[in-house]
PDB file of C-alpha atoms in Angstrom:
ATOM      1  CA  MET P  60       5.138 -47.938  25.596  1.00 69.00           C
ATOM      2  CA  ALA P  61       1.831 -47.572  23.764  1.00 75.00           C
ATOM      3  CA  ASN P  62       0.950 -44.602  25.986  1.00 82.00           C
ATOM      4  CA  VAL P  63       4.234 -42.868  25.073  1.00 80.00           C
ATOM      5  CA  VAL P  64       3.658 -43.442  21.366  1.00 82.00           C
ATOM      6  CA  ARG P  65       0.115 -42.090  21.625  1.00 83.00           C
ATOM      7  CA  LYS P  66       1.318 -38.995  23.477  1.00 80.00           C
ATOM      8  CA  ALA P  67       4.098 -38.416  20.935  1.00 82.00           C
ATOM      9  CA  PHE P  68       1.636 -38.781  18.065  1.00 79.00           C
ATOM     10  CA  ARG P  69      -0.783 -36.300  19.655  1.00 83.00           C
ATOM     11  CA  TYR P  70       2.083 -33.888  20.336  1.00 81.00           C
ATOM     12  CA  LEU P  71       3.370 -34.065  16.773  1.00 83.00           C
ATOM     13  CA  SER P  72      -0.144 -33.674  15.386  1.00 84.00           C
ATOM     14  CA  LYS P  73      -0.786 -30.582  17.503  1.00 79.00           C
ATOM     15  CA  ARG P  74       2.608 -29.138  16.588  1.00 80.00           C
ATOM     16  CA  ALA P  75       1.917 -29.639  12.888  1.00 82.00           C
ATOM     17  CA  GLU P  76      -1.500 -28.043  13.311  1.00 77.00           C
ATOM     18  CA  VAL P  77      -0.017 -25.009  15.083  1.00 78.00           C
ATOM     19  CA  ALA P  78       2.692 -24.632  12.439  1.00 79.00           C
ATOM     20  CA  PHE P  79       0.072 -24.885   9.703  1.00 73.00           C
ATOM     21  CA  GLU P  80      -2.097 -22.219  11.361  1.00 73.00           C
ATOM     22  CA  GLU P  81       0.896 -19.914  11.622  1.00 75.00           C
ATOM     23  CA  LYS P  82       1.817 -20.336   7.966  1.00 75.00           C
ATOM     24  CA  ALA P  83      -1.728 -20.395   6.571  1.00 73.00           C
ATOM     25  CA  ARG P  84      -2.970 -17.274   4.805  1.00 79.00           C
ATOM     26  CA  PRO P  85      -6.113 -15.870   6.461  1.00 77.00           C
ATOM     27  CA  GLU P  86      -7.767 -14.833   3.191  1.00 78.00           C
ATOM     28  CA  ILE P  87      -7.609 -18.422   1.912  1.00 83.00           C
ATOM     29  CA  GLN P  88      -9.000 -19.723   5.205  1.00 79.00           C
ATOM     30  CA  LEU P  89     -11.785 -17.143   4.944  1.00 81.00           C
ATOM     31  CA  GLU P  90     -12.666 -18.391   1.470  1.00 84.00           C
ATOM     32  CA  GLN P  91     -12.674 -21.939   2.837  1.00 84.00           C
ATOM     33  CA  ALA P  92     -15.101 -20.869   5.568  1.00 84.00           C
ATOM     34  CA  ILE P  93     -17.337 -19.197   2.962  1.00 85.00           C
ATOM     35  CA  ASP P  94     -17.318 -22.322   0.783  1.00 88.00           C
ATOM     36  CA  ASP P  95     -18.122 -24.505   3.789  1.00 88.00           C
ATOM     37  CA  ALA P  96     -21.003 -22.212   4.778  1.00 87.00           C
ATOM     38  CA  ARG P  97     -22.369 -22.340   1.242  1.00 88.00           C
ATOM     39  CA  GLY P  98     -22.120 -26.137   1.217  1.00 89.00           C
ATOM     40  CA  GLN P  99     -23.966 -26.365   4.537  1.00 89.00           C
ATOM     41  CA  HIS P 100     -26.618 -24.008   3.226  1.00 89.00           C
ATOM     42  CA  GLU P 101     -27.117 -26.118   0.122  1.00 91.00           C
ATOM     43  CA  LYS P 102     -27.480 -29.227   2.253  1.00 91.00           C
ATOM     44  CA  LEU P 103     -29.985 -27.459   4.495  1.00 91.00           C
ATOM     45  CA  VAL P 104     -31.980 -26.274   1.491  1.00 92.00           C
ATOM     46  CA  SER P 105     -32.024 -29.809   0.103  1.00 92.00           C
ATOM     47  CA  GLN P 106     -33.246 -31.222   3.418  1.00 90.00           C
ATOM     48  CA  ALA P 107     -35.859 -28.508   3.767  1.00 91.00           C
ATOM     49  CA  ALA P 108     -37.008 -29.234   0.240  1.00 92.00           C
ATOM     50  CA  LEU P 109     -37.512 -32.868   1.201  1.00 92.00           C
ATOM     51  CA  VAL P 110     -39.525 -31.871   4.254  1.00 91.00           C
ATOM     52  CA  VAL P 111     -41.695 -29.460   2.294  1.00 91.00           C
ATOM     53  CA  GLY P 112     -42.091 -32.053  -0.464  1.00 91.00           C
ATOM     54  CA  ASN P 113     -43.222 -34.611   2.098  1.00 91.00           C
ATOM     55  CA  GLN P 114     -45.819 -32.142   3.310  1.00 90.00           C
ATOM     56  CA  ARG P 115     -47.074 -31.639  -0.228  1.00 91.00           C
ATOM     57  CA  GLN P 116     -47.220 -35.384  -0.800  1.00 91.00           C
ATOM     58  CA  ILE P 117     -49.229 -35.902   2.410  1.00 91.00           C
ATOM     59  CA  GLU P 118     -51.551 -33.143   1.340  1.00 91.00           C
ATOM     60  CA  MET P 119     -52.182 -34.903  -1.974  1.00 93.00           C
ATOM     61  CA  LYS P 120     -52.814 -38.203  -0.141  1.00 91.00           C
ATOM     62  CA  LEU P 121     -55.092 -36.417   2.260  1.00 91.00           C
ATOM     63  CA  ALA P 122     -57.076 -34.947  -0.592  1.00 92.00           C
ATOM     64  CA  ARG P 123     -57.473 -38.380  -2.185  1.00 91.00           C
ATOM     65  CA  GLN P 124     -58.476 -39.903   1.147  1.00 91.00           C
ATOM     66  CA  ILE P 125     -61.080 -37.215   1.736  1.00 92.00           C
ATOM     67  CA  GLU P 126     -62.448 -37.861  -1.734  1.00 92.00           C
ATOM     68  CA  GLU P 127     -62.550 -41.594  -1.022  1.00 91.00           C
ATOM     69  CA  VAL P 128     -64.360 -41.045   2.284  1.00 91.00           C
ATOM     70  CA  THR P 129     -66.846 -38.811   0.531  1.00 92.00           C
ATOM     71  CA  ASN P 130     -67.443 -41.386  -2.196  1.00 92.00           C
ATOM     72  CA  LEU P 131     -67.848 -44.204   0.313  1.00 90.00           C
ATOM     73  CA  THR P 132     -70.263 -42.117   2.331  1.00 91.00           C
ATOM     74  CA  ASP P 133     -72.319 -41.346  -0.757  1.00 91.00           C
ATOM     75  CA  ALA P 134     -72.255 -45.014  -1.836  1.00 90.00           C
ATOM     76  CA  ALA P 135     -73.360 -46.196   1.602  1.00 89.00           C
ATOM     77  CA  ARG P 136     -76.182 -43.694   1.586  1.00 89.00           C
ATOM     78  CA  SER P 137     -77.260 -44.757  -1.910  1.00 90.00           C
ATOM     79  CA  ALA P 138     -77.223 -48.407  -0.865  1.00 88.00           C
ATOM     80  CA  LEU P 139     -79.347 -47.643   2.202  1.00 87.00           C
ATOM     81  CA  THR P 140     -81.766 -45.667   0.029  1.00 89.00           C
ATOM     82  CA  LEU P 141     -82.108 -48.571  -2.398  1.00 88.00           C
ATOM     83  CA  ALA P 142     -82.582 -51.005   0.475  1.00 87.00           C
ATOM     84  CA  ASP P 143     -85.332 -48.867   1.917  1.00 87.00           C
ATOM     85  CA  SER P 144     -86.951 -48.553  -1.523  1.00 89.00           C
ATOM     86  CA  GLY P 145     -86.842 -52.371  -2.087  1.00 85.00           C
ATOM     87  CA  ARG P 146     -88.246 -53.016   1.344  1.00 84.00           C
ATOM     88  CA  ALA P 147     -91.051 -50.554   0.657  1.00 86.00           C
ATOM     89  CA  ALA P 148     -91.759 -52.241  -2.675  1.00 84.00           C
ATOM     90  CA  GLY P 149     -91.887 -55.653  -0.999  1.00 82.00           C
ATOM     91  CA  ASP P 150     -88.674 -56.843  -2.627  1.00 82.00           C
ATOM     92  CA  LEU P 151     -87.013 -58.178   0.474  1.00 84.00           C
ATOM     93  CA  ALA P 152     -84.218 -59.943  -1.424  1.00 86.00           C
ATOM     94  CA  ALA P 153     -83.139 -56.736  -3.144  1.00 85.00           C
ATOM     95  CA  ALA P 154     -83.514 -54.885   0.092  1.00 85.00           C
ATOM     96  CA  ALA P 155     -81.283 -57.408   1.861  1.00 88.00           C
ATOM     97  CA  ARG P 156     -78.727 -57.262  -0.969  1.00 88.00           C
ATOM     98  CA  TYR P 157     -78.573 -53.464  -0.830  1.00 87.00           C
ATOM     99  CA  GLU P 158     -78.372 -53.668   2.943  1.00 88.00           C
ATOM    100  CA  GLN P 159     -75.271 -55.871   2.712  1.00 89.00           C
ATOM    101  CA  THR P 160     -73.733 -53.511   0.145  1.00 89.00           C
ATOM    102  CA  ALA P 161     -74.374 -50.587   2.458  1.00 88.00           C
ATOM    103  CA  GLN P 162     -72.689 -52.493   5.296  1.00 89.00           C
ATOM    104  CA  ALA P 163     -69.647 -53.132   3.073  1.00 89.00           C
ATOM    105  CA  PHE P 164     -69.439 -49.449   2.146  1.00 88.00           C
ATOM    106  CA  ALA P 165     -69.766 -48.593   5.830  1.00 89.00           C
ATOM    107  CA  GLY P 166     -66.851 -50.897   6.701  1.00 89.00           C
ATOM    108  CA  ARG P 167     -64.663 -49.401   4.011  1.00 90.00           C
ATOM    109  CA  LEU P 168     -65.806 -45.953   5.120  1.00 89.00           C
ATOM    110  CA  ILE P 169     -64.676 -46.667   8.675  1.00 92.00           C
ATOM    111  CA  ALA P 170     -61.222 -47.735   7.416  1.00 91.00           C
ATOM    112  CA  ALA P 171     -61.013 -44.719   5.106  1.00 90.00           C
ATOM    113  CA  GLU P 172     -61.953 -42.377   7.928  1.00 90.00           C
ATOM    114  CA  ALA P 173     -59.248 -43.931  10.154  1.00 91.00           C
ATOM    115  CA  ALA P 174     -56.686 -43.507   7.388  1.00 91.00           C
ATOM    116  CA  LEU P 175     -57.926 -39.945   6.928  1.00 90.00           C
ATOM    117  CA  GLU P 176     -57.344 -39.229  10.608  1.00 92.00           C
ATOM    118  CA  ASP P 177     -53.830 -40.645  10.355  1.00 91.00           C
ATOM    119  CA  LEU P 178     -53.120 -38.542   7.276  1.00 90.00           C
ATOM    120  CA  LYS P 179     -54.416 -35.459   9.045  1.00 91.00           C
ATOM    121  CA  LEU P 180     -52.024 -36.128  11.928  1.00 92.00           C
ATOM    122  CA  LEU P 181     -49.145 -36.707   9.521  1.00 90.00           C
ATOM    123  CA  HIS P 182     -50.050 -33.558   7.613  1.00 90.00           C
ATOM    124  CA  GLN P 183     -49.988 -31.557  10.808  1.00 91.00           C
ATOM    125  CA  GLN P 184     -46.558 -32.891  11.707  1.00 91.00           C
ATOM    126  CA  ALA P 185     -45.324 -32.343   8.164  1.00 91.00           C
ATOM    127  CA  ALA P 186     -46.626 -28.782   8.218  1.00 91.00           C
ATOM    128  CA  GLU P 187     -44.763 -28.088  11.453  1.00 92.00           C
ATOM    129  CA  SER P 188     -41.595 -29.640  10.049  1.00 91.00           C
ATOM    130  CA  ALA P 189     -41.941 -27.676   6.831  1.00 90.00           C
ATOM    131  CA  ALA P 190     -42.388 -24.441   8.779  1.00 92.00           C
ATOM    132  CA  GLN P 191     -39.277 -25.205  10.808  1.00 91.00           C
ATOM    133  CA  ALA P 192     -37.375 -26.043   7.624  1.00 90.00           C
ATOM    134  CA  ARG P 193     -38.439 -22.765   6.007  1.00 91.00           C
ATOM    135  CA  THR P 194     -37.371 -20.839   9.122  1.00 92.00           C
ATOM    136  CA  ALA P 195     -34.021 -22.652   9.187  1.00 91.00           C
ATOM    137  CA  VAL P 196     -33.426 -21.897   5.519  1.00 91.00           C
ATOM    138  CA  GLU P 197     -34.286 -18.228   5.988  1.00 92.00           C
ATOM    139  CA  ASP P 198     -32.065 -17.957   9.065  1.00 92.00           C
ATOM    140  CA  ASN P 199     -29.174 -19.706   7.342  1.00 90.00           C
ATOM    141  CA  THR P 200     -29.619 -17.507   4.272  1.00 91.00           C
ATOM    142  CA  MET P 201     -29.289 -14.411   6.436  1.00 91.00           C
ATOM    143  CA  ARG P 202     -26.266 -15.979   8.143  1.00 88.00           C
ATOM    144  CA  VAL P 203     -24.570 -16.620   4.793  1.00 88.00           C
ATOM    145  CA  GLN P 204     -25.331 -13.060   3.692  1.00 88.00           C
ATOM    146  CA  ARG P 205     -23.827 -11.701   6.926  1.00 88.00           C
ATOM    147  CA  LEU P 206     -20.823 -13.936   6.399  1.00 85.00           C
ATOM    148  CA  LEU P 207     -20.359 -12.583   2.869  1.00 85.00           C
ATOM    149  CA  ALA P 208     -20.549  -9.018   4.173  1.00 85.00           C
ATOM    150  CA  GLU P 209     -18.135  -9.957   6.950  1.00 85.00           C
ATOM    151  CA  ARG P 210     -15.764 -11.405   4.349  1.00 83.00           C
ATOM    152  CA  THR P 211     -15.469  -7.998   2.652  1.00 83.00           C
ATOM    153  CA  ARG P 212     -14.695  -6.324   5.966  1.00 84.00           C
ATOM    154  CA  LEU P 213     -12.202  -9.001   6.952  1.00 83.00           C
ATOM    155  CA  LEU P 214     -10.417  -8.834   3.592  1.00 82.00           C
ATOM    156  CA  THR P 215     -10.083  -5.058   3.999  1.00 85.00           C
ATOM    157  CA  GLN P 216      -8.805  -5.581   7.534  1.00 82.00           C
ATOM    158  CA  ILE P 217      -6.283  -8.152   6.262  1.00 81.00           C
ATOM    159  CA  GLU P 218      -4.986  -5.639   3.711  1.00 83.00           C
ATOM    160  CA  HIS P 219      -4.678  -2.980   6.419  1.00 82.00           C
ATOM    161  CA  ALA P 220      -2.868  -5.450   8.661  1.00 80.00           C
ATOM    162  CA  ALA P 221      -0.431  -6.292   5.860  1.00 79.00           C
ATOM    163  CA  MET P 222       0.183  -2.580   5.265  1.00 85.00           C
ATOM    164  CA  HIS P 223       0.849  -1.955   8.973  1.00 79.00           C
ATOM    165  CA  GLU P 224       3.167  -4.972   9.114  1.00 79.00           C
ATOM    166  CA  GLN P 225       5.135  -3.620   6.149  1.00 81.00           C
ATOM    167  CA  MET P 226       5.330  -0.179   7.775  1.00 82.00           C
ATOM    168  CA  GLY P 227       6.518  -1.815  10.990  1.00 78.00           C
ATOM    169  CA  ARG P 228       9.270  -3.678   9.140  1.00 74.00           C
ATOM    170  CA  VAL P 229      10.358  -0.451   7.440  1.00 73.00           C
ATOM    171  CA  MET P 230      10.449   1.397  10.753  1.00 73.00           C
ATOM    172  CA  GLU P 231      12.446  -1.434  12.311  1.00 69.00           C
ATOM    173  CA  GLN P 232      14.969  -1.190   9.490  1.00 63.00           C
ATOM    174  CA  MET P 233      15.240   2.557  10.069  1.00 62.00           C
ATOM    175  CA  THR P 234      16.150   2.055  13.731  1.00 61.00           C
ATOM    176  CA  SER P 235      19.530   1.158  15.125  1.00 50.00           C
ATOM    177  CA  LEU P 236      18.522  -2.425  15.752  1.00 54.00           C
ATOM    178  CA  PRO P 237      20.049  -4.876  13.261  1.00 55.00           C
ATOM    179  CA  PRO P 238      17.556  -6.284  10.781  1.00 52.00           C
ATOM    180  CA  ALA P 239      16.630  -9.929  10.609  1.00 56.00           C
ATOM    181  CA  GLY P 240      18.101 -10.305   7.106  1.00 59.00           C
ATOM    182  CA  ASP P 241      21.412  -9.320   5.538  1.00 65.00           C
ATOM    183  CA  THR P 242      20.349  -5.805   4.489  1.00 66.00           C
ATOM    184  CA  PRO P 243      22.225  -3.050   6.424  1.00 68.00           C
ATOM    185  CA  THR P 244      20.236  -0.335   8.144  1.00 66.00           C
ATOM    186  CA  LEU P 245      20.540   3.369   7.517  1.00 70.00           C
ATOM    187  CA  ALA P 246      22.232   3.787  10.880  1.00 72.00           C
ATOM    188  CA  ASP P 247      24.886   1.214   9.967  1.00 76.00           C
ATOM    189  CA  VAL P 248      25.606   2.935   6.649  1.00 79.00           C
ATOM    190  CA  ARG P 249      25.739   6.337   8.369  1.00 82.00           C
ATOM    191  CA  ASP P 250      28.196   5.077  10.989  1.00 85.00           C
ATOM    192  CA  LYS P 251      30.380   3.565   8.264  1.00 85.00           C
ATOM    193  CA  ILE P 252      30.474   6.808   6.253  1.00 90.00           C
ATOM    194  CA  GLU P 253      31.116   8.944   9.339  1.00 88.00           C
ATOM    195  CA  LYS P 254      33.947   6.636  10.405  1.00 89.00           C
ATOM    196  CA  ARG P 255      35.548   6.854   6.959  1.00 88.00           C
ATOM    197  CA  TYR P 256      35.203  10.643   6.935  1.00 87.00           C
ATOM    198  CA  ALA P 257      36.690  10.974  10.419  1.00 90.00           C
ATOM    199  CA  VAL P 258      39.684   8.770   9.518  1.00 87.00           C
ATOM    200  CA  ALA P 259      40.305  10.814   6.350  1.00 87.00           C
ATOM    201  CA  ARG P 260      40.203  14.061   8.336  1.00 84.00           C
ATOM    202  CA  GLY P 261      42.594  12.623  10.885  1.00 82.00           C
ATOM    203  CA  ARG P 262      45.067  11.588   8.184  1.00 80.00           C
ATOM    204  CA  GLN P 263      44.811  15.064   6.646  1.00 77.00           C
ATOM    205  CA  GLU P 264      45.479  16.723   9.998  1.00 77.00           C
ATOM    206  CA  LEU P 265      48.482  14.486  10.646  1.00 75.00           C
ATOM    207  CA  ALA P 266      49.864  15.182   7.181  1.00 71.00           C
ATOM    208  CA  SER P 267      49.400  18.975   7.579  1.00 70.00           C
ATOM    209  CA  GLN P 268      51.552  19.005  10.723  1.00 70.00           C
ATOM    210  CA  GLY P 269      54.705  17.755   8.884  1.00 68.00           C
ATOM    211  CA  LEU P 270      57.712  19.853   7.758  1.00 69.00           C
ATOM    212  CA  GLU P 271      56.928  19.548   4.057  1.00 72.00           C
ATOM    213  CA  ALA P 272      53.401  20.798   4.610  1.00 69.00           C
ATOM    214  CA  GLN P 273      54.675  23.790   6.625  1.00 74.00           C
ATOM    215  CA  MET P 274      57.260  24.689   3.921  1.00 80.00           C
ATOM    216  CA  LEU P 275      54.530  24.417   1.291  1.00 78.00           C
ATOM    217  CA  GLU P 276      52.382  26.736   3.363  1.00 79.00           C
ATOM    218  CA  VAL P 277      55.221  29.275   3.662  1.00 82.00           C
ATOM    219  CA  ARG P 278      55.852  29.175  -0.091  1.00 86.00           C
ATOM    220  CA  ARG P 279      52.162  29.614  -0.774  1.00 86.00           C
ATOM    221  CA  ALA P 280      52.002  32.616   1.582  1.00 89.00           C
ATOM    222  CA  THR P 281      55.079  34.170  -0.130  1.00 91.00           C
ATOM    223  CA  MET P 282      53.540  33.744  -3.558  1.00 91.00           C
ATOM    224  CA  ASP P 283      50.298  35.268  -2.334  1.00 90.00           C
ATOM    225  CA  ALA P 284      52.201  38.311  -0.958  1.00 90.00           C
ATOM    226  CA  GLN P 285      54.057  38.759  -4.261  1.00 91.00           C
ATOM    227  CA  ALA P 286      50.829  38.544  -6.179  1.00 92.00           C
ATOM    228  CA  LEU P 287      49.262  41.203  -3.949  1.00 90.00           C
ATOM    229  CA  GLY P 288      52.267  43.495  -4.488  1.00 89.00           C
ATOM    230  CA  ARG P 289      52.072  43.028  -8.241  1.00 87.00           C
ATOM    231  CA  LEU P 290      48.365  43.847  -8.194  1.00 88.00           C
ATOM    232  CA  ALA P 291      49.122  47.026  -6.233  1.00 88.00           C
ATOM    233  CA  GLU P 292      51.700  48.102  -8.869  1.00 88.00           C
ATOM    234  CA  LEU P 293      49.227  47.468 -11.675  1.00 88.00           C
ATOM    235  CA  ARG P 294      46.534  49.403  -9.868  1.00 86.00           C
ATOM    236  CA  GLY P 295      48.917  52.367  -9.331  1.00 86.00           C
ATOM    237  CA  SER P 296      49.942  52.451 -13.005  1.00 88.00           C
ATOM    238  CA  MET P 297      46.276  52.651 -14.024  1.00 86.00           C
ATOM    239  CA  GLN P 298      45.666  55.903 -12.045  1.00 77.00           C
ATOM    240  CA  PRO P 299      45.565  59.267 -14.033  1.00 72.00           C
ATOM    241  CA  GLY P 300      48.896  61.223 -14.143  1.00 65.00           C
ATOM    242  CA  ALA P 301      51.009  58.191 -13.455  1.00 57.00           C
ATOM    243  CA  PRO P 302      53.766  57.298 -15.966  1.00 59.00           C
ATOM    244  CA  GLY P 303      52.428  54.997 -18.596  1.00 54.00           C
ATOM    245  CA  ALA P 304      48.807  55.698 -17.591  1.00 54.00           C
ATOM    246  CA  PRO P 305      46.310  56.567 -20.345  1.00 54.00           C
ATOM    247  CA  GLY P 306      45.781  60.133 -18.974  1.00 52.00           C
ATOM    248  CA  ALA P 307      49.486  61.004 -18.796  1.00 48.00           C
ATOM    249  CA  GLN P 308      49.695  62.494 -22.340  1.00 48.00           C
ATOM    250  CA  THR P 309      47.983  65.817 -23.147  1.00 44.00           C
ATOM    251  CA  ALA P 310      45.120  66.017 -25.518  1.00 42.00           C
ATOM    252  CA  ALA P 311      45.605  67.412 -29.039  1.00 40.00           C
ATOM    253  CA  GLY P 312      44.986  71.142 -29.690  1.00 42.00           C
ATOM    254  CA  ALA P 313      42.249  72.708 -31.696  1.00 40.00           C
ATOM    255  CA  ASP P 314      44.438  72.892 -34.847  1.00 44.00           C
ATOM    256  CA  GLY P 315      45.284  69.220 -34.677  1.00 42.00           C
ATOM    257  CA  VAL P 316      48.879  69.758 -33.517  1.00 42.00           C
ATOM    258  CA  PRO P 317      49.683  67.520 -30.646  1.00 44.00           C
ATOM    259  CA  GLY P 318      50.446  69.380 -27.446  1.00 43.00           C
ATOM    260  CA  ILE P 319      53.925  69.439 -26.078  1.00 42.00           C
ATOM    261  CA  GLY P 320      54.069  68.910 -22.412  1.00 44.00           C
ATOM    262  CA  PRO P 321      56.741  70.124 -20.073  1.00 43.00           C
ATOM    263  CA  GLY P 322      59.987  68.302 -20.494  1.00 41.00           C
ATOM    264  CA  THR P 323      59.013  66.806 -23.892  1.00 43.00           C
ATOM    265  CA  VAL P 324      60.198  67.496 -27.434  1.00 41.00           C
ATOM    266  CA  GLY P 325      57.571  67.166 -30.075  1.00 42.00           C
ATOM    267  CA  GLY P 326      55.357  65.328 -27.639  1.00 42.00           C
ATOM    268  CA  THR P 327      57.550  62.251 -27.734  1.00 44.00           C
ATOM    269  CA  GLY P 328      58.291  62.392 -24.027  1.00 44.00           C
ATOM    270  CA  ASP P 329      62.087  62.728 -24.563  1.00 46.00           C
ATOM    271  CA  ARG P 330      63.797  65.342 -22.433  1.00 47.00           C
ATOM    272  CA  PRO P 331      65.778  67.909 -24.606  1.00 45.00           C
ATOM    273  CA  PRO P 332      69.476  68.215 -24.069  1.00 44.00           C
ATOM    274  CA  SER P 333      70.255  70.903 -21.513  1.00 43.00           C
ATOM    275  CA  LEU P 334      72.428  73.886 -22.586  1.00 41.00           C
ATOM    276  CA  GLU P 335      73.517  74.680 -19.106  1.00 44.00           C
ATOM    277  CA  LYS P 336      76.347  72.997 -17.439  1.00 44.00           C
ATOM    278  CA  ALA P 337      76.159  71.239 -14.241  1.00 44.00           C
ATOM    279  CA  PRO P 338      77.364  73.144 -11.171  1.00 45.00           C
ATOM    280  CA  GLY P 339      81.073  72.689 -10.592  1.00 45.00           C
ATOM    281  CA  ASP P 340      81.740  72.034 -14.280  1.00 46.00           C
ATOM    282  CA  PRO P 341      84.959  73.939 -15.372  1.00 44.00           C
ATOM    283  CA  GLY P 342      83.294  75.045 -18.591  1.00 44.00           C
ATOM    284  CA  ALA P 343      80.286  76.586 -16.919  1.00 43.00           C
ATOM    285  CA  SER P 344      79.521  80.224 -17.779  1.00 44.00           C
ATOM    286  CA  PRO P 345      79.364  82.869 -15.097  1.00 42.00           C
ATOM    287  CA  ASP P 346      75.694  83.651 -15.784  1.00 46.00           C
ATOM    288  CA  ASN P 347      74.600  80.982 -13.300  1.00 45.00           C
ATOM    289  CA  GLY P 348      72.996  78.648 -15.770  1.00 43.00           C
ATOM    290  CA  LEU P 349      71.477  81.289 -18.072  1.00 42.00           C
ATOM    291  CA  THR P 350      71.413  79.990 -21.618  1.00 45.00           C
ATOM    292  CA  ARG P 351      72.190  82.107 -24.639  1.00 48.00           C
ATOM    293  CA  PRO P 352      69.426  82.462 -27.198  1.00 47.00           C
ATOM    294  CA  ALA P 353      69.702  80.631 -30.466  1.00 46.00           C
ATOM    295  CA  PRO P 354      70.854  82.679 -33.526  1.00 47.00           C
ATOM    296  CA  GLY P 355      68.238  84.109 -35.916  1.00 46.00           C
ATOM    297  CA  PRO P 356      67.414  82.984 -39.376  1.00 46.00           C
ATOM    298  CA  GLN P 357      70.179  85.120 -41.128  1.00 46.00           C
ATOM    299  CA  GLY P 358      72.876  84.075 -38.704  1.00 46.00           C
ATOM    300  CA  THR P 359      72.747  87.385 -36.851  1.00 47.00           C
ATOM    301  CA  PRO P 360      72.549  87.248 -33.144  1.00 49.00           C
ATOM    302  CA  PRO P 361      69.252  88.441 -31.786  1.00 49.00           C
ATOM    303  CA  PRO P 362      69.123  91.605 -29.804  1.00 49.00           C
ATOM    304  CA  TYR P 363      69.410  91.325 -26.039  1.00 44.00           C
TER     305      TYR P 363
END
């Protein structure tokens, strides 16, 4: 039972991790990586500073130890010189006292020289560690700088990827495949409009085949024919010489008297009464339609 629970816990943990990685924004994860690299670099710099500081501290101790060895050496030599001087002067007690002092300085000098050797060894190790720390800091600094430059490139690549993803979604919406959401595609709208247009045309065709539509068509054709005939009459009346046309009347003479055309009286267009009788009339004269001239001004008939 414990094994099953452990497996289920590991499965759920991995599933949550995968879901988080899928939903996580890469630019935020990149900033997290940059912050982590900076934190590691700061820790490395702090550790390298400790190593270099230890080297400097050993160097200061080494300098003091060298100075102590030098002082002890000088003191031992001075004590030996005084012992030799006392012995030469016959002062054996002073010579013995200086000899003991020289031995004490020699003992301390031996200890100081041993400590100096140890400090030299420690200084050598500290110098190597400090050199390694400096190299590590320089390498990590270059790594952080490369990571910062890589961040700029990756952010640009993320923006390009987002643009291509958006273009891909737009192209998918333009295709005939149904979109993932509730927004219709252009193909769906086009099919809907074409279907509506086709149904409307079909209804119009069915309605135009009925009896009422045919009678309306016949009436429209009759009215069109009548209109064409009326236009022909109007066009004929507008031609010169036709009755009622503007050029049918004669122009006025030079003296301003309006011209009298044939078959008109005073230019009014009225036909004068005929003096001859129609053929077959009982009162017709035997001169075959010849009219007699009108009498003169004095009432006398004009000469023939």
